[in-house]
Short mmCIF file of C-alpha atoms and ligand atoms in Angstrom, two decimals:
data_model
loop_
_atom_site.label_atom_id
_atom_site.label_comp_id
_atom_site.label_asym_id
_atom_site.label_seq_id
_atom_site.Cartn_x
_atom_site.Cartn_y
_atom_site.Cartn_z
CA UNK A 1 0.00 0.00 0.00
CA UNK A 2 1.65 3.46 -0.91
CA UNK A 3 0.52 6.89 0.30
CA UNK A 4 -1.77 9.37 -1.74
CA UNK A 5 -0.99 12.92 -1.03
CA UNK A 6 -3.46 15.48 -1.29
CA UNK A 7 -2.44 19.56 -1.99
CA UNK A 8 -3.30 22.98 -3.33
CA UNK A 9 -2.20 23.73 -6.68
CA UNK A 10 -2.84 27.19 -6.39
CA UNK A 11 -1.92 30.53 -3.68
CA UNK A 12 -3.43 28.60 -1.05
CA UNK A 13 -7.47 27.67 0.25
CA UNK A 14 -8.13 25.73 -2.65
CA UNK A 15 -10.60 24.01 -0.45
CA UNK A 16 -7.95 20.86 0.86
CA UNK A 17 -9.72 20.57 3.84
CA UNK A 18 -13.26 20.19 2.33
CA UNK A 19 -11.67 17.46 0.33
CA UNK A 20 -9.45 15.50 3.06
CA UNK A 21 -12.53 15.12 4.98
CA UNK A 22 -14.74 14.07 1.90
CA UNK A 23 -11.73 11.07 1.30
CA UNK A 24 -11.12 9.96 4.30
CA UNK A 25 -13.36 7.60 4.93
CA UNK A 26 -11.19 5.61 2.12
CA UNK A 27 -8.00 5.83 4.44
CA UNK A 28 -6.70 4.90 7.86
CA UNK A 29 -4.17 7.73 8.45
CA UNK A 30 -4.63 11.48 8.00
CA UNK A 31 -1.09 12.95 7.76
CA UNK A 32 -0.37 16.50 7.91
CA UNK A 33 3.10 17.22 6.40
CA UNK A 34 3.90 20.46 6.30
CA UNK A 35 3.35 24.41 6.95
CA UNK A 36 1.42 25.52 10.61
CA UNK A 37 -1.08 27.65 11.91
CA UNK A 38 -0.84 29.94 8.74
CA UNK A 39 -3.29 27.35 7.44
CA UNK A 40 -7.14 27.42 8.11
CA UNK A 41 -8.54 24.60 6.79
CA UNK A 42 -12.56 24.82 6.05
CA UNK A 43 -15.23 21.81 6.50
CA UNK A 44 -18.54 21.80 6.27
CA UNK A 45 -21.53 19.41 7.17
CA UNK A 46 -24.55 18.74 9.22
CA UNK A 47 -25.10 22.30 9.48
CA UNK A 48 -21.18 22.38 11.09
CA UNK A 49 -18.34 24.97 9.54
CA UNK A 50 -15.54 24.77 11.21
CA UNK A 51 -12.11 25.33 10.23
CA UNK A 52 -8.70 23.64 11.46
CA UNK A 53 -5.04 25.11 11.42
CA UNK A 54 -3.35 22.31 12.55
CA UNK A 55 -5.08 19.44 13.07
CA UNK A 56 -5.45 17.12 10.00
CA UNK A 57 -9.15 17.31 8.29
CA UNK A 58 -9.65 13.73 8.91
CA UNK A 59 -10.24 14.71 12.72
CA UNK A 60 -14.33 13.87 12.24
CA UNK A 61 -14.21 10.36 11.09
CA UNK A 62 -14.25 7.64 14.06
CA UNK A 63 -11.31 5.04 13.86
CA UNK A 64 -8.75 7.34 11.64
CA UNK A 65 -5.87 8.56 12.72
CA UNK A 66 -4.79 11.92 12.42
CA UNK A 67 -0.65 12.81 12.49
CA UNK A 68 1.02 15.66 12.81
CA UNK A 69 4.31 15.14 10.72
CA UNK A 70 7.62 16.50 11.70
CA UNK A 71 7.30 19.01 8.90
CA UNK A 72 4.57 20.88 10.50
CA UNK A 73 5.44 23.80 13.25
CA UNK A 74 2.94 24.02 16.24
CA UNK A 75 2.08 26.82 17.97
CA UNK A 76 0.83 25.07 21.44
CA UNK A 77 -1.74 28.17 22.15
CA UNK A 78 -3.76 27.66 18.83
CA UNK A 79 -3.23 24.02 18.85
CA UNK A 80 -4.98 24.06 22.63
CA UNK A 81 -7.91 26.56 21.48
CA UNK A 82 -8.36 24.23 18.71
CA UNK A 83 -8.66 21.14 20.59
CA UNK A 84 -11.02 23.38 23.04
CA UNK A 85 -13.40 24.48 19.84
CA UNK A 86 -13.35 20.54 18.68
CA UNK A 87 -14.32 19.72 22.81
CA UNK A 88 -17.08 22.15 22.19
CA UNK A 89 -18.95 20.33 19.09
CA UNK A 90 -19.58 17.09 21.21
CA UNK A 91 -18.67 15.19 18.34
CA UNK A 92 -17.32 12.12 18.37
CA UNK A 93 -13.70 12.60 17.06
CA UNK A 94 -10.83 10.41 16.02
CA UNK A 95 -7.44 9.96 17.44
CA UNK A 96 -4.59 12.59 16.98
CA UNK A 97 -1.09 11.63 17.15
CA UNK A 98 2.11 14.06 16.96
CA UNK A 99 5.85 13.57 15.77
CA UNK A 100 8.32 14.50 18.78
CA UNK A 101 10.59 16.07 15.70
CA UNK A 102 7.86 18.44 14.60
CA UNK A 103 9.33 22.24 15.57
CA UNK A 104 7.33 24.92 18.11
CA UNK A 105 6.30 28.21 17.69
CA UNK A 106 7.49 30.36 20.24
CA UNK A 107 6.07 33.77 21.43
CA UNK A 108 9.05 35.14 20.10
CA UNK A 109 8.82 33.37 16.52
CA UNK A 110 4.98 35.82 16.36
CA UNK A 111 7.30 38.89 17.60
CA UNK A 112 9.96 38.34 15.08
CA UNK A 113 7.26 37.74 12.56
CA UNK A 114 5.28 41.38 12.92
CA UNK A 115 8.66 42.74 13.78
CA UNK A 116 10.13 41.78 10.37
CA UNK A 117 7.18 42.48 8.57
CA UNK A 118 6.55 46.00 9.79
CA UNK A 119 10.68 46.56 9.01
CA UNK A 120 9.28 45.71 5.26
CA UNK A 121 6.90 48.25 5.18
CA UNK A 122 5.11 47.91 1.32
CA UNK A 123 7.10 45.08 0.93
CA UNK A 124 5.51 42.79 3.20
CA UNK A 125 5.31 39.47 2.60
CA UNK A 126 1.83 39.83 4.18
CA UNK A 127 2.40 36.75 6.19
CA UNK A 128 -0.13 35.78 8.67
CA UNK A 129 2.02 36.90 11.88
CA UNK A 130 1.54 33.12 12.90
CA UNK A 131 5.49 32.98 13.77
CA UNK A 132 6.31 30.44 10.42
CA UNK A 133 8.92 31.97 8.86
CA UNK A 134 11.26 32.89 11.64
CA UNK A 135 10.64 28.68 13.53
CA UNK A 136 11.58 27.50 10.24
CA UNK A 137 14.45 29.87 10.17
CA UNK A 138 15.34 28.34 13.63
CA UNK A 139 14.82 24.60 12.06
CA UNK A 140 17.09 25.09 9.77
CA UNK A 141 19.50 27.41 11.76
CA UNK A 142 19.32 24.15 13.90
CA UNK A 143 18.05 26.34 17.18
CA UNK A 144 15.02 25.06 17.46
CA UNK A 145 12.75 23.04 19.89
CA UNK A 146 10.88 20.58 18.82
CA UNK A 147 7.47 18.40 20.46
CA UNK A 148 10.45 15.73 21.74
CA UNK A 149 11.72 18.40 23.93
CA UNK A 150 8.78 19.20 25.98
CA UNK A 151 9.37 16.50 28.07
CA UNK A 152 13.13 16.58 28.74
CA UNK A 153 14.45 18.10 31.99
CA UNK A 154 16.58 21.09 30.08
CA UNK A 155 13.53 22.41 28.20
CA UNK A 156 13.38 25.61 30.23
CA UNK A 157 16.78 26.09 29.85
CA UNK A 158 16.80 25.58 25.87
CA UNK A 159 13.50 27.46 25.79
CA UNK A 160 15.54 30.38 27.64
CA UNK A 161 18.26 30.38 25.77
CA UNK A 162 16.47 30.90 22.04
CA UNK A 163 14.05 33.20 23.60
CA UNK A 164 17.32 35.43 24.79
CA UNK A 165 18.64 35.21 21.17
CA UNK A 166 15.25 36.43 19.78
CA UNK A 167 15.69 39.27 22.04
CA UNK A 168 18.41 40.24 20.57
CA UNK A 169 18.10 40.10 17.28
CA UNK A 170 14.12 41.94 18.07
CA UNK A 171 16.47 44.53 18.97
CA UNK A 172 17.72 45.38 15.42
CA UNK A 173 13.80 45.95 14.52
CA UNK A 174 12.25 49.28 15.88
CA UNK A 175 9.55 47.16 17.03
CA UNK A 176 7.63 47.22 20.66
CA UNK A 177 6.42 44.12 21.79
CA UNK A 178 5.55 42.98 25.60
CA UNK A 179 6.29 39.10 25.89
CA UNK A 180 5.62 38.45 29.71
CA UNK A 181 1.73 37.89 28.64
CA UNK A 182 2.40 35.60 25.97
CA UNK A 183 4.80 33.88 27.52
CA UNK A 184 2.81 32.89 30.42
CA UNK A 185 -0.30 31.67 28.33
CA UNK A 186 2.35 29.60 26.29
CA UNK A 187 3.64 28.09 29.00
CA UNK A 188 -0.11 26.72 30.43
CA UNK A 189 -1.34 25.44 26.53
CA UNK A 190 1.92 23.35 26.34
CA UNK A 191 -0.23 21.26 28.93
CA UNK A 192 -2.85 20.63 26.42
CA UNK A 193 0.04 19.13 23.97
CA UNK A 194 1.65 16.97 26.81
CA UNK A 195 -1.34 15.31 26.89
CA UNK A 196 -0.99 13.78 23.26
CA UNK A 197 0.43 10.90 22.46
CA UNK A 198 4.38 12.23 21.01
CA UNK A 199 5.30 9.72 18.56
CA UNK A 200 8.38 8.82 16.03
CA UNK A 201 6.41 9.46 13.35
CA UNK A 202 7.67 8.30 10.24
CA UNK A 203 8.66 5.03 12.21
CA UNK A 204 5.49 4.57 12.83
CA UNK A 205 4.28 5.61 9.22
CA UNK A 206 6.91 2.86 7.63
CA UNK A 207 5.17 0.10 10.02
CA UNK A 208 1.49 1.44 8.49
CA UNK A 209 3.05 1.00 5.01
CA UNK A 210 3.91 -2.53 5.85
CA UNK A 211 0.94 -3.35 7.44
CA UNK A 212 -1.00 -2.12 4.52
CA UNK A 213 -2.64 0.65 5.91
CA UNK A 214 -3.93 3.68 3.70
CA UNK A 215 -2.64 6.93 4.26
CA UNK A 216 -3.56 10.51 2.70
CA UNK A 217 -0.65 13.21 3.22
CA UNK A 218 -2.74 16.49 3.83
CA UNK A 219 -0.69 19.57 2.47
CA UNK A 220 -1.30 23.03 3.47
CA UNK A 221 -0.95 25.99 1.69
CA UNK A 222 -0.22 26.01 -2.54
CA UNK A 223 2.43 25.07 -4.70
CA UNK A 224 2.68 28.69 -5.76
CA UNK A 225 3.24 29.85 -2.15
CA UNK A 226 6.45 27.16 -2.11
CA UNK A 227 9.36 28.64 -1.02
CA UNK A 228 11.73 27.09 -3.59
CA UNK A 229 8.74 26.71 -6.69
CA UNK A 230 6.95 29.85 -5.35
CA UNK A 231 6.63 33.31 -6.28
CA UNK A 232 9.33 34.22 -4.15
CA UNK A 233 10.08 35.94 -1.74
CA UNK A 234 6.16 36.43 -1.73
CA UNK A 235 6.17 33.24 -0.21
CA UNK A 236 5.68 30.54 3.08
CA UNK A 237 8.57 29.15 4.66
CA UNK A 238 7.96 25.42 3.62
CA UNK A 239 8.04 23.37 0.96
CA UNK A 240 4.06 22.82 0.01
CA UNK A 241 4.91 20.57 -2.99
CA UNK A 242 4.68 16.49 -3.13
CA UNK A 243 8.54 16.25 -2.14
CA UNK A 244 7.23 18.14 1.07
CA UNK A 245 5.10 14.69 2.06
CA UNK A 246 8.78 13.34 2.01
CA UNK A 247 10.75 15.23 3.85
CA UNK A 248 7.17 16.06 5.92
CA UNK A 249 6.54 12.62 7.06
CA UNK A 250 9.76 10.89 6.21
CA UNK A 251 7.95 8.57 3.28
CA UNK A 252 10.62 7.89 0.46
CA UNK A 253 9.64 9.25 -2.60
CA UNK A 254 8.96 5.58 -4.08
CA UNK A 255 6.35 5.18 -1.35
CA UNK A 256 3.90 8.09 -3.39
CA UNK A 257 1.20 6.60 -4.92
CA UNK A 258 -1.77 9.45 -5.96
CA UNK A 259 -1.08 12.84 -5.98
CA UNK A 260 -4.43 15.01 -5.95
CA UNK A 261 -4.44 18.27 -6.89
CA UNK A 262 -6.66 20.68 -5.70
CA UNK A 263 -7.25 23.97 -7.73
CA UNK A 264 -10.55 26.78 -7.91
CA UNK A 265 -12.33 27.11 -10.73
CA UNK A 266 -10.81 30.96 -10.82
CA UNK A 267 -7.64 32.00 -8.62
CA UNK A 268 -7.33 33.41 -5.27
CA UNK A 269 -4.44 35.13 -3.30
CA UNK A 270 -4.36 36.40 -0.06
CA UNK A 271 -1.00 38.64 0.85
CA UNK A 272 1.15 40.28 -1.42
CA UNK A 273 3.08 39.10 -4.78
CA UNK A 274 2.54 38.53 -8.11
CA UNK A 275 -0.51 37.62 -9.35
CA UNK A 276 -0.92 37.82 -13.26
CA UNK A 277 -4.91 36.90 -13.73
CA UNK A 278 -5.99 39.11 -11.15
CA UNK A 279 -8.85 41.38 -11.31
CA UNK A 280 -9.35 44.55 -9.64
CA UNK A 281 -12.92 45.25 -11.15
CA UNK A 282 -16.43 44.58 -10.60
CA UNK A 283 -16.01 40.69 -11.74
CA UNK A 284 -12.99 40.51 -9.34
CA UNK A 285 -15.06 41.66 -6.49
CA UNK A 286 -18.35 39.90 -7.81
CA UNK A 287 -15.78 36.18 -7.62
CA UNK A 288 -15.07 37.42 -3.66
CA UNK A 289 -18.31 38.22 -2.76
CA UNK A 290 -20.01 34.97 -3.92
CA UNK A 291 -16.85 33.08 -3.30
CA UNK A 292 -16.63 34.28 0.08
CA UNK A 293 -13.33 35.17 -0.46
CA UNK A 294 -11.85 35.84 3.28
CA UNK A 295 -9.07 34.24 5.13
CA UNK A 296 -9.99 31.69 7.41
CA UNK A 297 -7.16 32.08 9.41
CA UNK A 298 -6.82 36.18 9.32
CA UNK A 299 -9.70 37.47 7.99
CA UNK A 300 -8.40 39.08 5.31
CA UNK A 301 -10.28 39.51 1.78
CA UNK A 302 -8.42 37.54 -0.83
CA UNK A 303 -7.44 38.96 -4.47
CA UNK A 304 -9.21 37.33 -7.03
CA UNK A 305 -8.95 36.62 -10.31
CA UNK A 306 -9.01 34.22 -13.57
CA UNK A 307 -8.04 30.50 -13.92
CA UNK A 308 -4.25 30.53 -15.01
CA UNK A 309 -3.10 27.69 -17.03
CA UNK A 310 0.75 28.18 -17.11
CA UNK A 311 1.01 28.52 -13.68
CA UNK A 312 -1.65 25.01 -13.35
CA UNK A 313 0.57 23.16 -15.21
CA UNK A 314 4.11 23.94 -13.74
CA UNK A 315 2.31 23.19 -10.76
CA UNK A 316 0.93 19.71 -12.09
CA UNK A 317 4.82 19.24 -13.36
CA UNK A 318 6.43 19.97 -10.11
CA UNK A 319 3.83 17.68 -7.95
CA UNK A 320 3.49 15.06 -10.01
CA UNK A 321 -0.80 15.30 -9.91
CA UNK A 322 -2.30 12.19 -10.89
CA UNK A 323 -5.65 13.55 -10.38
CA UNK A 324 -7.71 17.14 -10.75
CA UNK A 325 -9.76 18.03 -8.53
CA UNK A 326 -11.64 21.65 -9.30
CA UNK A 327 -13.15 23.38 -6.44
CA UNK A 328 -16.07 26.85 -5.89
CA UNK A 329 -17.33 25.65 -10.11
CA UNK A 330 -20.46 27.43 -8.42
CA UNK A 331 -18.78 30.75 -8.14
CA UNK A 332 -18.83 31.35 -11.56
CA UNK A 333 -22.51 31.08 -12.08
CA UNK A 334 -24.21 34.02 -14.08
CA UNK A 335 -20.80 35.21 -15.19
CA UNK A 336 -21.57 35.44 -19.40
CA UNK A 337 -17.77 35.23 -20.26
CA UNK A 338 -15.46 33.13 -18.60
CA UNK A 339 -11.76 33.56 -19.24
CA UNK A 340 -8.99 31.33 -18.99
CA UNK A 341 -5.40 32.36 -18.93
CA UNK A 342 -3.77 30.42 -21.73
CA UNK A 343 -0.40 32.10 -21.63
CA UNK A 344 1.94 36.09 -21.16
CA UNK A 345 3.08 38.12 -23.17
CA UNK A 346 5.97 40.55 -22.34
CA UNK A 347 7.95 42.51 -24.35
CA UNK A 348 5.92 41.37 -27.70
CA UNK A 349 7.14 38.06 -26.78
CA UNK A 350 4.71 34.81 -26.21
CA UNK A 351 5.81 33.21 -22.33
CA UNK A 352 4.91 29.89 -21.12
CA UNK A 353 5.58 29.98 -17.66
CA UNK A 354 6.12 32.26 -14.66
CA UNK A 355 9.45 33.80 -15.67
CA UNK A 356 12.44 34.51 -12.61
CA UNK A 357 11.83 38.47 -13.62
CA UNK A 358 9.39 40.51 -14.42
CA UNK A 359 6.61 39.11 -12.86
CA UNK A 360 5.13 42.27 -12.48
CA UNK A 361 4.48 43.35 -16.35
CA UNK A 362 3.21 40.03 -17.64
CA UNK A 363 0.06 40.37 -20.20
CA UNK A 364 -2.15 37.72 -19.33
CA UNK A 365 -3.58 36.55 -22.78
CA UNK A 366 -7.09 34.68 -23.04
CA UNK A 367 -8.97 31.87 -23.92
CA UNK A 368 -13.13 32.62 -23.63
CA UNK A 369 -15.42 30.47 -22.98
CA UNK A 370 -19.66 31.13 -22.60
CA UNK A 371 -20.80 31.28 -19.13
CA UNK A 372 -23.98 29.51 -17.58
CA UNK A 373 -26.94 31.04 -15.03
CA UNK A 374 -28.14 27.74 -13.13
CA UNK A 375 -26.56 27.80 -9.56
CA UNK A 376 -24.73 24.46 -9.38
CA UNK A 377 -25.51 24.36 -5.55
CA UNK A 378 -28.17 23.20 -5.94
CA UNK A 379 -27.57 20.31 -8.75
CA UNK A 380 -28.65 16.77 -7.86
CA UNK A 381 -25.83 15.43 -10.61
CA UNK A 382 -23.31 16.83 -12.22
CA UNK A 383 -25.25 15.52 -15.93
CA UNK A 384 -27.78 18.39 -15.09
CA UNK A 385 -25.22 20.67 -15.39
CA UNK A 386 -25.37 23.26 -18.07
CA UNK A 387 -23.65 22.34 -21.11
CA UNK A 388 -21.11 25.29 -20.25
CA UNK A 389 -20.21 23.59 -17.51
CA UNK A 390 -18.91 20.45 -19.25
CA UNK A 391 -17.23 22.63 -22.28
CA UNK A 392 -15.32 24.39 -19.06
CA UNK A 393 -14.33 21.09 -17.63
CA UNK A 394 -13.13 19.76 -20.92
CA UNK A 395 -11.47 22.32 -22.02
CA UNK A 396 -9.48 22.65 -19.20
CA UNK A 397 -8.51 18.46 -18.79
CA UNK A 398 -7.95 18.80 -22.70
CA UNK A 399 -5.31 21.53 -21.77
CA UNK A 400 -3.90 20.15 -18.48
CA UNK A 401 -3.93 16.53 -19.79
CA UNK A 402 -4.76 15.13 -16.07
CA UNK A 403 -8.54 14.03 -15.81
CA UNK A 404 -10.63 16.34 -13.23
CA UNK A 405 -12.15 13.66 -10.94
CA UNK A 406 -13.88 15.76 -8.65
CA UNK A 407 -16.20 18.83 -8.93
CA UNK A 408 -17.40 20.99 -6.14
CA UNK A 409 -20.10 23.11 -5.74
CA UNK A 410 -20.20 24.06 -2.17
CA UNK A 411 -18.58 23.81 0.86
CA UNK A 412 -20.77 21.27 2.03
CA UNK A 413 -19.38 17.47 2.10
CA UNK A 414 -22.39 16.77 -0.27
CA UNK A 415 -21.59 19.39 -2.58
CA UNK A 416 -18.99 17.35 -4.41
CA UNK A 417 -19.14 15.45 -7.24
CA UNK A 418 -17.40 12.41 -8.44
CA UNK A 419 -16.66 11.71 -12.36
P1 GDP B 501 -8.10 25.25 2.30
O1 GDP B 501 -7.18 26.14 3.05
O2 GDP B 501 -7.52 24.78 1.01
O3 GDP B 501 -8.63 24.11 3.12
O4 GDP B 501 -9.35 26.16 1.91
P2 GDP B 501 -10.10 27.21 2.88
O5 GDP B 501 -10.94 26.48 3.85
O6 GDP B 501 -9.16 28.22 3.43
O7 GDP B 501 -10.95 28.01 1.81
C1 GDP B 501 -11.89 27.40 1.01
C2 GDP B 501 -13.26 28.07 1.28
O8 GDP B 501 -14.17 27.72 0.27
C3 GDP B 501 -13.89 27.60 2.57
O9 GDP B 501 -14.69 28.64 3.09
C4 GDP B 501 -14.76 26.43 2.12
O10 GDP B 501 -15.86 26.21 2.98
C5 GDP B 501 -15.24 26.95 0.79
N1 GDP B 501 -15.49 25.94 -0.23
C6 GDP B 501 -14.84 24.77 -0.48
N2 GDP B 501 -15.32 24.20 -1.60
C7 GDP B 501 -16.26 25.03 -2.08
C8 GDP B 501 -17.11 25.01 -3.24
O11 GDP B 501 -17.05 24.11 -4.08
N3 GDP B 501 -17.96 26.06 -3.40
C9 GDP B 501 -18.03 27.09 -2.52
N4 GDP B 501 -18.89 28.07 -2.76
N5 GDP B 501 -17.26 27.14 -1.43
C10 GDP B 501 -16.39 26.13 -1.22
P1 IMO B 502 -4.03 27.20 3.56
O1 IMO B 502 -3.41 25.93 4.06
C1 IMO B 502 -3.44 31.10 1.69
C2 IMO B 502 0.31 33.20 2.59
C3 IMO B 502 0.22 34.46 3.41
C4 IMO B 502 1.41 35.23 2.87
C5 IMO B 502 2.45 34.13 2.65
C6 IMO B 502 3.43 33.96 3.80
O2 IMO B 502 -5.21 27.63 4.33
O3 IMO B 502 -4.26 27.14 2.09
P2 IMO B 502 3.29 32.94 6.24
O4 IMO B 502 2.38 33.26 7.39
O5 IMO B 502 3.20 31.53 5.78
O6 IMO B 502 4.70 33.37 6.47
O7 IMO B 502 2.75 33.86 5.02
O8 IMO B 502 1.71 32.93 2.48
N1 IMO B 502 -0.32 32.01 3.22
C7 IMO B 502 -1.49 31.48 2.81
N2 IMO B 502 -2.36 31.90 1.86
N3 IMO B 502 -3.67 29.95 2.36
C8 IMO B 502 -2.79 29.53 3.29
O9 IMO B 502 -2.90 28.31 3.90
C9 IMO B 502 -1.65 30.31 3.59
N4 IMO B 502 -0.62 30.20 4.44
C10 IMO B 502 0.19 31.24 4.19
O10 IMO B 502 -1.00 35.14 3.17
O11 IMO B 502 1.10 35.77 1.62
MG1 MG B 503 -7.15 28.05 3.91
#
């Protein structure tokens, strides 16, 4: 049995978690890999929306298990109001497991975080202040603390001693901060996460894989948001691609069965950076008001703006996608012209791909296609679709060359469709 591995394809909230819970009743493991709180995660049923940073989606099925790899970074405070929001449901819910070599989020990581960003000024990265890029900073500046650590009788003293560095180095930013708050409440959540089970993860993954048990790598974030394959520096700090569930879980790359990727029917981004297809008129804001295009994590309205092929199928070529899946097809209801980026242009010259420079003055060129009226909420098949709907779907697997296996039309679990 090898692992599938389920991620976005686009900037991020794609709708992964909508789909890792639809799937998961076909698997035994849930597997986050990568990325932390930055992600919010959306599902919807029974009359239920709730969203998840860092717990994997599979959380609501009975007799799953749910990992958190040793790619992901924790921050103990939101991991303990998310357990206390999943107590609150009275739902049944499924066991969660966590790798002792996945890193923490310290108070200090969130101060270094707005610290830097405010430094940027317009530049901004406009992360979400969760703390990610400086703990993964600290992974790989090999400072950091990891889940294993809790436990161990020097923890204060290694917790000191990075917290004193972070001091210092806040001290370059004319930034004021007071920590003695956040410090405290930090302290008390890491009580909640003592009381999970801290596991060698990927041990425990190879021993599934032998036993035959199925497991679905949930990634967070988009391939576009990668930070080697991304539009960098506009960036996360991870890698969000299918070599992530590697290095996420500790799975050799032989061990990757599937690879699903998860895209909208149009494009969202949320934070600054390029963004080619994007449309700052009324269709733009027409796509985020029936999209309900707002950050589940922060709030914060997302850019909108067409489907973008070159960018779909670099990210298709770095992942490896086996299988489409198309998300919000209802959004574009009683739209009469849909457009599809097919390629740029720049400088009177025809480009395939996302070049290194010049982001900024690409010509997005297009393909049009008629738009439909019905709303697709509401459809009891996907055959009473309007015929616009299929000519959209077709065109775009004739393009892409990967078949589209599932459409949704809703955040609901029942608003998907399978082909
Ligand atoms: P994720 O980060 O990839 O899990 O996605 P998010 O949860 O951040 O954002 C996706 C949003 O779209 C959530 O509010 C979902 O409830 C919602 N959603 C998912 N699929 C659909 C769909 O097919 N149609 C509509 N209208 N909303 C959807
Ligand atoms: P999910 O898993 C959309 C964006 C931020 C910012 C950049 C860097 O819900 O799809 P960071 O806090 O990671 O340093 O921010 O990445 N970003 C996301 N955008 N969905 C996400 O996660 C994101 N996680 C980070 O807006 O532009
Ligand atoms: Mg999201």
């Amino acid at each position: 049995m090898k692992v599938d591995v389920l991620l976005g394809l686009q900037w991020g909230d794609e709708g992964k978690g909508k789909i890792v819970d639809v799937l998961t009743n076909n698997y035994d493991i849930i597997a986050r890999f990568q990325g932390g709180p930055n992600a919010g995660h959306t599902l919807e049923f029974d009359g239920i929306k709730h969203v998840l940073h860092t717990i994997p989606s599979g959380i609501f099925h009975k007799g799953i298990i749910n990992l958190i790899g040793n790619g992901v970074v924790i921050d103990p405070v939101i991991f303990e109001n998310e357990i206390n929001s999943l107590n609150k449901l009275n739902l049944e819910i499924s066991e969660l497991v966590i790798s002792k070599k996945a890193h923490l989020i310290l108070p200090t990581h969130k101060l270094l975080d707005a610290a830097s960003e405010h430094a940027k000024g317009k530049n901004k990265i406009g992360s979400t202040l969760k703390g990610i890029g400086p703990t993964y900073m600290d992974k790989t500046g090999r400072n950091g603390l990891r889940v294993g650590d809790i436990k161990s009788k020097s923890f204060n003293e290694k917790y000191t001693k990075l917290k004193n560095k972070h001091i210092e180095l806040l001290k370059f930013f004319d930034f004021e901060y007071k920590l003695d708050e956040l410090e405290n409440r930090w302290f008390e959540s890491l009580e909640t996460l003592k009381k999970f089970k801290h596991i060698e993860s990927e041990h425990y993954l190879h021993k599934s894989i032998r036993d035959g048990k199925k497991i679905l790598a949930e990634g967070a974030q988009g391939t576009l948001l990668d930070i080697d394959f991304g539009s960098y520096p506009f960036v996360t700090s991870s890698n969000t691609i299918t070599a992530g569930a590697c290095t996420g879980l500790g799975i050799a790359p032989n061990q990757i069965n599937d690879v699903f990727g998860i895209f909208k029917a149009y494009c969202t981004r949320v934070g600054s950076g390029p963004f080619p297809t994007e449309l700052n008129d009324e269709i733009g804001e027409h796509l985020g008001k029936i999209g309900n295009e707002f950050g589940a994590t922060t709030g914060r309205s997302r850019r909108c703006g067409w489907i973008d092929l070159p960018a779909l199928k670099y990210a298709i070529n770095i992942n490896g996608v086996t299988q489409l899946m198309m998300m919000k097809s209802d959004v574009l209801s009683g739209i009469e012209t849909i457009k599809i980026c097919t390629h740029y242009i720049n400088n009177n010259k025809r480009i395939d791909h996302l070049p290194f420079e010049d982001n900024e003055d690409l010509k997005p060129i297009y393909k049009e296609l008629k738009g439909w009226n019905k709303n697709l909420m509401e459809l009891e098949n996907l055959s009473d679709a309007p015929k616009e709907v299929h000519d959209y779907i077709s065109y775009l697997e004739n393009e892409l060359k990967i078949p589209i296996k599932i459409i949704s039309v809703g955040p609901d679990r029942k608003q998907t469709f399978f082909r």
